[in-house]
PDB file of N, CA and C in Angstrom:
ATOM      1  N   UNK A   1      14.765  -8.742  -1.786  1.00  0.00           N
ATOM      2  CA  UNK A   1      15.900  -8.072  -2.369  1.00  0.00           C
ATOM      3  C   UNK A   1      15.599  -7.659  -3.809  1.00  0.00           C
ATOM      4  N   UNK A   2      14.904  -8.551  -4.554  1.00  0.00           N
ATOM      5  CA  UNK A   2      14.842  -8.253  -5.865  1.00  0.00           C
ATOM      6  C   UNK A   2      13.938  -7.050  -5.869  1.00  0.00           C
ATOM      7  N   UNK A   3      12.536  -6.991  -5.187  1.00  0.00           N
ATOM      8  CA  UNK A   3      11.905  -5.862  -5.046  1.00  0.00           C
ATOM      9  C   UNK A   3      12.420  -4.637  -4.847  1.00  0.00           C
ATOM     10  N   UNK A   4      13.374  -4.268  -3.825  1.00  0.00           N
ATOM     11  CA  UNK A   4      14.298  -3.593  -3.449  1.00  0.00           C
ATOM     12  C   UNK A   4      14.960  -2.680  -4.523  1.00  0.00           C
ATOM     13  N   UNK A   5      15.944  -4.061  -5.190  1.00  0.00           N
ATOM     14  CA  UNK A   5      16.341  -3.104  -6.620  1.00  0.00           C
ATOM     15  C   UNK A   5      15.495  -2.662  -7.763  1.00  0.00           C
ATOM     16  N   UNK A   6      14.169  -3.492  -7.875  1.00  0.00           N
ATOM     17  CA  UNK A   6      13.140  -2.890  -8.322  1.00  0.00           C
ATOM     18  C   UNK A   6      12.889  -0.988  -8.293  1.00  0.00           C
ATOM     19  N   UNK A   7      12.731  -1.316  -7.062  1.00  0.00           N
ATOM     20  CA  UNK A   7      12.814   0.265  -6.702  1.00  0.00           C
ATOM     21  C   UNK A   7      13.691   1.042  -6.830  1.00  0.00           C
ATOM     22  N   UNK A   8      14.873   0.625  -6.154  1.00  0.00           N
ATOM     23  CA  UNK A   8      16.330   1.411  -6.714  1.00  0.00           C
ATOM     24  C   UNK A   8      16.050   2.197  -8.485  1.00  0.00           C
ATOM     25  N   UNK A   9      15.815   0.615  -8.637  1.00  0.00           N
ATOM     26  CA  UNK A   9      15.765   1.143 -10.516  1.00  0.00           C
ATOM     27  C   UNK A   9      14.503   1.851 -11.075  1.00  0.00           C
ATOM     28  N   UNK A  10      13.497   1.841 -10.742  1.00  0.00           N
ATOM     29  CA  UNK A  10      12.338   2.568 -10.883  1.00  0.00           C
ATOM     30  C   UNK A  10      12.485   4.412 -10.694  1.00  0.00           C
ATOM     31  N   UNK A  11      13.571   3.957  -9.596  1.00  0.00           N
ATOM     32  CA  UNK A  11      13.041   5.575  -9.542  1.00  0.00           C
ATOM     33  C   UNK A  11      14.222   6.348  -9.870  1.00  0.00           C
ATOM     34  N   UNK A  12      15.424   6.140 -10.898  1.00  0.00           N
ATOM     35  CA  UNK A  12      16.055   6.585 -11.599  1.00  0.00           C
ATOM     36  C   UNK A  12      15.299   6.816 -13.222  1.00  0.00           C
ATOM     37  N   UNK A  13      14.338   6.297 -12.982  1.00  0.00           N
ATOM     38  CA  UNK A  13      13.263   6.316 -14.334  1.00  0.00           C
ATOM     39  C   UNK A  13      12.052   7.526 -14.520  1.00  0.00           C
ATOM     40  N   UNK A  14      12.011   8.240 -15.613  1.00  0.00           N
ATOM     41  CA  UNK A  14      10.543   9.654 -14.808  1.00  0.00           C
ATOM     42  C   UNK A  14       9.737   9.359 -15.828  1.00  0.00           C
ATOM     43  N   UNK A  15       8.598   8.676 -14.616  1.00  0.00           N
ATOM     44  CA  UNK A  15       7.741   8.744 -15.628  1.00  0.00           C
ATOM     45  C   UNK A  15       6.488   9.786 -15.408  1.00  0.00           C
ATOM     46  N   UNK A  16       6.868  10.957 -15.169  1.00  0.00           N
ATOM     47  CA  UNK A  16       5.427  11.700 -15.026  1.00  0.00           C
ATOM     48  C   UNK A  16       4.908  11.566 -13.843  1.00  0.00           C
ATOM     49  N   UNK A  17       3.712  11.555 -14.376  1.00  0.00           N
ATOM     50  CA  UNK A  17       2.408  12.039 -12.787  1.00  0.00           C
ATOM     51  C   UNK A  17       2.792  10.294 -12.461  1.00  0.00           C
ATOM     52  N   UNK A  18       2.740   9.236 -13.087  1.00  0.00           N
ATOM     53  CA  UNK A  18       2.767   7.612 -13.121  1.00  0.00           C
ATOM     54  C   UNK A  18       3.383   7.415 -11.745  1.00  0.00           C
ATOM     55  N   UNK A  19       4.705   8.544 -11.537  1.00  0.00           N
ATOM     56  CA  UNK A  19       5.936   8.410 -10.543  1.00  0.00           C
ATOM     57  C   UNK A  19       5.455   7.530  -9.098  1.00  0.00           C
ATOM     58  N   UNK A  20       4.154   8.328  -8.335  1.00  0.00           N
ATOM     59  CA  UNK A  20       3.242   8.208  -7.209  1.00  0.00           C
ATOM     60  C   UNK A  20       2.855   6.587  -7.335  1.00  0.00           C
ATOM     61  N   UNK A  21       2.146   6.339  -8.491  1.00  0.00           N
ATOM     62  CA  UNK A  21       1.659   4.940  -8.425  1.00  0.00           C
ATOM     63  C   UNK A  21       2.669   4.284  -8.508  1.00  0.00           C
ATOM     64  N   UNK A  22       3.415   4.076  -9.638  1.00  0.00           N
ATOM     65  CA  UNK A  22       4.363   2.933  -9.568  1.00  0.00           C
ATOM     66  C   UNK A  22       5.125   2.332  -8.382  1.00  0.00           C
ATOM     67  N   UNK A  23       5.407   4.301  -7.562  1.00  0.00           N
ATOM     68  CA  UNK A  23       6.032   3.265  -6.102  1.00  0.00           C
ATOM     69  C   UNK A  23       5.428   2.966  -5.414  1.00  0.00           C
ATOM     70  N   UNK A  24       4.362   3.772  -5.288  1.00  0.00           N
ATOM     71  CA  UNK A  24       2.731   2.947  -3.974  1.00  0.00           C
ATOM     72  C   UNK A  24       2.622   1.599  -4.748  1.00  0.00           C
ATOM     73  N   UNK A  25       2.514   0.899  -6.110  1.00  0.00           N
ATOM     74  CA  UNK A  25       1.949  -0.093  -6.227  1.00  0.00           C
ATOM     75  C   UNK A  25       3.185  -0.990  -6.055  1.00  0.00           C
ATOM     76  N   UNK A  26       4.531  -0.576  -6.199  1.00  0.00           N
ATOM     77  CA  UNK A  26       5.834  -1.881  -5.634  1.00  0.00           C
ATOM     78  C   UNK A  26       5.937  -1.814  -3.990  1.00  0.00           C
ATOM     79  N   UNK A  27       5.497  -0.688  -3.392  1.00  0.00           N
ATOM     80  CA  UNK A  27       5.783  -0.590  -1.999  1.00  0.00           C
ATOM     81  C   UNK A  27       4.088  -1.571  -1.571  1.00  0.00           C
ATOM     82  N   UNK A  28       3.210  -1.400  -2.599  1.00  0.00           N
ATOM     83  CA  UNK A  28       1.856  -2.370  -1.777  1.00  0.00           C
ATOM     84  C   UNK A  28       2.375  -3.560  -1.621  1.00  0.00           C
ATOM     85  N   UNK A  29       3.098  -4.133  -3.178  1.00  0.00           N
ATOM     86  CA  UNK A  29       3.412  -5.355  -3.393  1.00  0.00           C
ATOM     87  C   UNK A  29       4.412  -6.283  -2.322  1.00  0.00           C
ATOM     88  N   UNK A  30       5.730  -5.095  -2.342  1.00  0.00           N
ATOM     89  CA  UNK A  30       6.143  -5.646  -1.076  1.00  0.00           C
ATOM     90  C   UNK A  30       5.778  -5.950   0.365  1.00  0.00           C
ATOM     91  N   UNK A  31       4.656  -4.732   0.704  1.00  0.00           N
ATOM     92  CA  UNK A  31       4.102  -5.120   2.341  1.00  0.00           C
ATOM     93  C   UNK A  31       3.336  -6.758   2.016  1.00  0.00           C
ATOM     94  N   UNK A  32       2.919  -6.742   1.395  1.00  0.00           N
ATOM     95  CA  UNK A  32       2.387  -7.802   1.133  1.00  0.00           C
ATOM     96  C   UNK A  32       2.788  -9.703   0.858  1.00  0.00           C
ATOM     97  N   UNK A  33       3.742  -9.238   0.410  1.00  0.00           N
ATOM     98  CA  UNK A  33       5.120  -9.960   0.411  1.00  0.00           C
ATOM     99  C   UNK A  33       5.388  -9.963   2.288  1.00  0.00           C
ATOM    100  N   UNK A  34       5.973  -8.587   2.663  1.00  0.00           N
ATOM    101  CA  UNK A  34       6.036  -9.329   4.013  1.00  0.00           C
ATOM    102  C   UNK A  34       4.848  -9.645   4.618  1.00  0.00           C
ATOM    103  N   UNK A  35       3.599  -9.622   4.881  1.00  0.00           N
ATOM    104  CA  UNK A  35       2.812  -9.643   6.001  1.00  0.00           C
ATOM    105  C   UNK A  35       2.439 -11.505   5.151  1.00  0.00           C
ATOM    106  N   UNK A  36       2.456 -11.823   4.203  1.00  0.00           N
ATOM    107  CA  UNK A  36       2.242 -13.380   3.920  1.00  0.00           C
ATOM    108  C   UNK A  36       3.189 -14.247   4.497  1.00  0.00           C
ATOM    109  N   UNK A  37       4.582 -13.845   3.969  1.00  0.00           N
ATOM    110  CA  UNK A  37       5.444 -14.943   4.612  1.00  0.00           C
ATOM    111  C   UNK A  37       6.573 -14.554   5.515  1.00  0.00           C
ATOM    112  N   UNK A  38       6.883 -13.425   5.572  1.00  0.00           N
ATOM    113  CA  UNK A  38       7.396 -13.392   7.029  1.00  0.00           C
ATOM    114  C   UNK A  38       6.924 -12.970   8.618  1.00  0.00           C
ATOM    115  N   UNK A  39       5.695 -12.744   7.993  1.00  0.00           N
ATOM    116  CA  UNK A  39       4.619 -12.700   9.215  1.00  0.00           C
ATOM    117  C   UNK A  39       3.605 -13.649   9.709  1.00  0.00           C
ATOM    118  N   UNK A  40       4.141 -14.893   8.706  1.00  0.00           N
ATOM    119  CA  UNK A  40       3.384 -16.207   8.423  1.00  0.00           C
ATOM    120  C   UNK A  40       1.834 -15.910   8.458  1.00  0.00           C
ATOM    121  N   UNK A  41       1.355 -15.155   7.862  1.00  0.00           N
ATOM    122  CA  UNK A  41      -0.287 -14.924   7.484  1.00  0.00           C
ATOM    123  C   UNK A  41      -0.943 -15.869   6.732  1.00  0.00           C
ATOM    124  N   UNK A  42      -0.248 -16.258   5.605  1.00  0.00           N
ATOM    125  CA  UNK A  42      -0.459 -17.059   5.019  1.00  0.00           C
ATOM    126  C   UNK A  42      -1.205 -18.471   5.199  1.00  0.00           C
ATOM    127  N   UNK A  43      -0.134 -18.824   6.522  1.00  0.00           N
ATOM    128  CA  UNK A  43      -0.878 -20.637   6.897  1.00  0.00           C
ATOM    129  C   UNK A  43      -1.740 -20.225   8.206  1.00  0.00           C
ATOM    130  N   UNK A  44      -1.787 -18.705   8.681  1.00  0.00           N
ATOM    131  CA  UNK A  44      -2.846 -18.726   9.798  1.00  0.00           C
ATOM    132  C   UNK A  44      -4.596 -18.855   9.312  1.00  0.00           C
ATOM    133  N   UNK A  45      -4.954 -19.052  10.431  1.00  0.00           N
ATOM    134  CA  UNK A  45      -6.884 -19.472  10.274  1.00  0.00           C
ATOM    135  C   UNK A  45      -7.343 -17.702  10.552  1.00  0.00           C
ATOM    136  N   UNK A  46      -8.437 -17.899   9.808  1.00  0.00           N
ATOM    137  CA  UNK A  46      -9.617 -16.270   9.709  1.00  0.00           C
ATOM    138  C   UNK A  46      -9.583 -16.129  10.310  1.00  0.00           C
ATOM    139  N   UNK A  47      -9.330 -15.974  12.000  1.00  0.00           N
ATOM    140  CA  UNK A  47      -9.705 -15.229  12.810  1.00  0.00           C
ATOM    141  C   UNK A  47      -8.570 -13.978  12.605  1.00  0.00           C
ATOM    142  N   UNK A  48      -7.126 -14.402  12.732  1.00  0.00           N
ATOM    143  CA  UNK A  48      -6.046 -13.823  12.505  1.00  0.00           C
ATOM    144  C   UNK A  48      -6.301 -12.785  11.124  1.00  0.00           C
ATOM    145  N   UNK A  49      -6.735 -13.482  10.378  1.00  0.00           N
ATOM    146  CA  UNK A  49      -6.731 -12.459   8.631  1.00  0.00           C
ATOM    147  C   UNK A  49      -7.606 -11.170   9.221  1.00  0.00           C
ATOM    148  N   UNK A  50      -8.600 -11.614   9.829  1.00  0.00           N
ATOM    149  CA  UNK A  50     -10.063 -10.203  10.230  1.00  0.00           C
ATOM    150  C   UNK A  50      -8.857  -9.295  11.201  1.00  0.00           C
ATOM    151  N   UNK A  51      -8.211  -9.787  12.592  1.00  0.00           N
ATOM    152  CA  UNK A  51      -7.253  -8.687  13.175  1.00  0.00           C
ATOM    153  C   UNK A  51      -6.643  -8.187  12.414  1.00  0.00           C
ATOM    154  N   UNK A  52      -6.215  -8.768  11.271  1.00  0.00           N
ATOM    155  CA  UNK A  52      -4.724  -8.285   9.861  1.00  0.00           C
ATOM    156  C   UNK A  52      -5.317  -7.371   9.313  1.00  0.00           C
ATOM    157  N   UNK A  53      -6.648  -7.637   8.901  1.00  0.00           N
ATOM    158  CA  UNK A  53      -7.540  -6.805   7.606  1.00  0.00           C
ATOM    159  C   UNK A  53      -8.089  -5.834   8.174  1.00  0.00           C
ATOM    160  N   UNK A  54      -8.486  -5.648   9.025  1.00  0.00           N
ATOM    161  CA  UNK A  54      -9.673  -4.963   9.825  1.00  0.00           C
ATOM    162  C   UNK A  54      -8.712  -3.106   9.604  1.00  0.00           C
ATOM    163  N   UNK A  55      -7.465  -3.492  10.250  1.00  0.00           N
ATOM    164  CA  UNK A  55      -6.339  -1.895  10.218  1.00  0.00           C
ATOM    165  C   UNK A  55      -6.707  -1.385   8.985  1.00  0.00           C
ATOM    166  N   UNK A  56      -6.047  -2.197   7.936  1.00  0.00           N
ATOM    167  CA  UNK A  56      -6.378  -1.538   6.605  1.00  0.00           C
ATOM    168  C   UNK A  56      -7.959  -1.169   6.190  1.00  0.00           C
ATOM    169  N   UNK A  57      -8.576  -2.287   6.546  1.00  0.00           N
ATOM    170  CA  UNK A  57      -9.761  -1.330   6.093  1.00  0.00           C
ATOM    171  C   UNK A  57      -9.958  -0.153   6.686  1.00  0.00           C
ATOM    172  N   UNK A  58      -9.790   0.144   8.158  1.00  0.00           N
ATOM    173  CA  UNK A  58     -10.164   1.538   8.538  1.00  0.00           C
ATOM    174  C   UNK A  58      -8.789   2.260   7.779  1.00  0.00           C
ATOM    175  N   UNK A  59      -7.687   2.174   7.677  1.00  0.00           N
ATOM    176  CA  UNK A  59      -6.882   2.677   6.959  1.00  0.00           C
ATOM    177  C   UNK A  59      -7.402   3.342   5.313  1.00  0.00           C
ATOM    178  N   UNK A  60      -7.830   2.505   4.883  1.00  0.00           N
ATOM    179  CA  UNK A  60      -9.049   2.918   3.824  1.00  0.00           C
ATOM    180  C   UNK A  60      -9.800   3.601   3.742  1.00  0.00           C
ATOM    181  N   UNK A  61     -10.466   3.693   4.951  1.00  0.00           N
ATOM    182  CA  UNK A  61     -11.741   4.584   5.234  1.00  0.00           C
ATOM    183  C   UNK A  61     -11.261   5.539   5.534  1.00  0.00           C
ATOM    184  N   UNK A  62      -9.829   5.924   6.309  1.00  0.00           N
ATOM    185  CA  UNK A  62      -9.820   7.283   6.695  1.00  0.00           C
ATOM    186  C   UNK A  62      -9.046   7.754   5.678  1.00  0.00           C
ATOM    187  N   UNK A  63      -8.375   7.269   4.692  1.00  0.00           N
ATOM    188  CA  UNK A  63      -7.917   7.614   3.161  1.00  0.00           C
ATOM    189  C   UNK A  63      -8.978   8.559   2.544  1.00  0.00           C
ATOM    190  N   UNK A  64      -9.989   7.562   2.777  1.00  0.00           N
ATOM    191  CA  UNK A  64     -11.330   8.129   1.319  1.00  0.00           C
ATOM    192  C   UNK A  64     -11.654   9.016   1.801  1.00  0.00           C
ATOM    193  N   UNK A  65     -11.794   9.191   3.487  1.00  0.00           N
ATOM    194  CA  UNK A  65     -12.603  10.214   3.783  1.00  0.00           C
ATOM    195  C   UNK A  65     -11.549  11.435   3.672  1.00  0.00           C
ATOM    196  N   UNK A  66     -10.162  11.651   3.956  1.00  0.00           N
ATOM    197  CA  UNK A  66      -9.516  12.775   3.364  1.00  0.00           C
ATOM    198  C   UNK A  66      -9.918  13.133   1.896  1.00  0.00           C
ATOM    199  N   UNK A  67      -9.366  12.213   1.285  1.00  0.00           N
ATOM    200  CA  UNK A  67      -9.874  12.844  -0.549  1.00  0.00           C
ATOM    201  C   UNK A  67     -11.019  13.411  -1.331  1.00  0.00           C
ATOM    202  N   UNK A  68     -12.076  12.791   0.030  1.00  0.00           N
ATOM    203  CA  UNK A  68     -13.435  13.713  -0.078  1.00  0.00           C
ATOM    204  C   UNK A  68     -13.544  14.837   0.834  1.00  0.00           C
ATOM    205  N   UNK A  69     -12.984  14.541   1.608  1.00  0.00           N
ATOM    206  CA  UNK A  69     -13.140  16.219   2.057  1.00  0.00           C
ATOM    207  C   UNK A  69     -11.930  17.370   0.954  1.00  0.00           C
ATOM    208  N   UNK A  70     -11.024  16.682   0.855  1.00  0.00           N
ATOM    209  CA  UNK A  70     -10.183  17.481   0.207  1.00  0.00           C
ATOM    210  C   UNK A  70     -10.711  18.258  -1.097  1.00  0.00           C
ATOM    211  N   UNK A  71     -11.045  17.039  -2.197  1.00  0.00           N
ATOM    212  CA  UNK A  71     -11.774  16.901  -3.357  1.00  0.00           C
ATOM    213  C   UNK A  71     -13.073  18.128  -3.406  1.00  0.00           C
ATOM    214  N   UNK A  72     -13.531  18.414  -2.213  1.00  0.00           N
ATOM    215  CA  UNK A  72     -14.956  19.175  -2.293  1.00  0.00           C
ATOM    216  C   UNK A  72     -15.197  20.146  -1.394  1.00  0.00           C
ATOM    217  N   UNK A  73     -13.951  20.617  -1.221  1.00  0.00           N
ATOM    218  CA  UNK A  73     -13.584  21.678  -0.822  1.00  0.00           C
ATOM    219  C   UNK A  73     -13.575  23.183  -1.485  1.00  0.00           C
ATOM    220  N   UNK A  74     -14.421  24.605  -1.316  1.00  0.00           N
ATOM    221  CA  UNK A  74     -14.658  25.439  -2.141  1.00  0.00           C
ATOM    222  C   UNK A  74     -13.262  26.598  -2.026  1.00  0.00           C
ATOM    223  N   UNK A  75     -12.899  26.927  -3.575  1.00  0.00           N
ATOM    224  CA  UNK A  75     -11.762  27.633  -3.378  1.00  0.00           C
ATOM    225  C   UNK A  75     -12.100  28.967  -2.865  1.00  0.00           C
ATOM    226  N   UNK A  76     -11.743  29.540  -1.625  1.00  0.00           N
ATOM    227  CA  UNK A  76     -12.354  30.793  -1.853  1.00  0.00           C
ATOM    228  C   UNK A  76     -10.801  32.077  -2.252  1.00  0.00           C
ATOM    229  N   UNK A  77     -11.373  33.108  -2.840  1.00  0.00           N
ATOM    230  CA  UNK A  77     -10.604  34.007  -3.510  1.00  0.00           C
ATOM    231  C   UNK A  77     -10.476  34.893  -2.433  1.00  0.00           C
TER     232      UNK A  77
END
């Protein structure tokens, strides 16, 4: 909940280009928040963390690989 109004209140606030991160980095904070304790991750054994982790990392990978293709892309006129 407190996160929640976090956000509420954040984004009555402008801060510029900042806008993008600040809520990706309260919206990371919260998934994270849930996948520890209401997904009980927390007290499970490694095998469970590698099924948990494994999404995001390819989630990662197919991130980077957009921004590099995007990133190096030639403008044509």
């Amino acid at each position: 909940m407190i996160f929640t109004a976090i956000t509420v209140y954040v984004s009555y606030i402008n801060f510029g280009v900042m806008n993008i991160v600040i809520a990706l980095v309260i919206a990371s904070i919260k998934a994270t928040i849930v996948a520890l304790y209401f997904m009980h991750l927390k007290f499970e054994d490694s095998i469970t963390w590698v099924f948990a982790l494994f999404p995001l990392s390819l989630l990662a990978l197919l991130i980077a690989m957009t921004i590099t293709d995007t990133f190096t892309r030639v403008v044509v006129p």
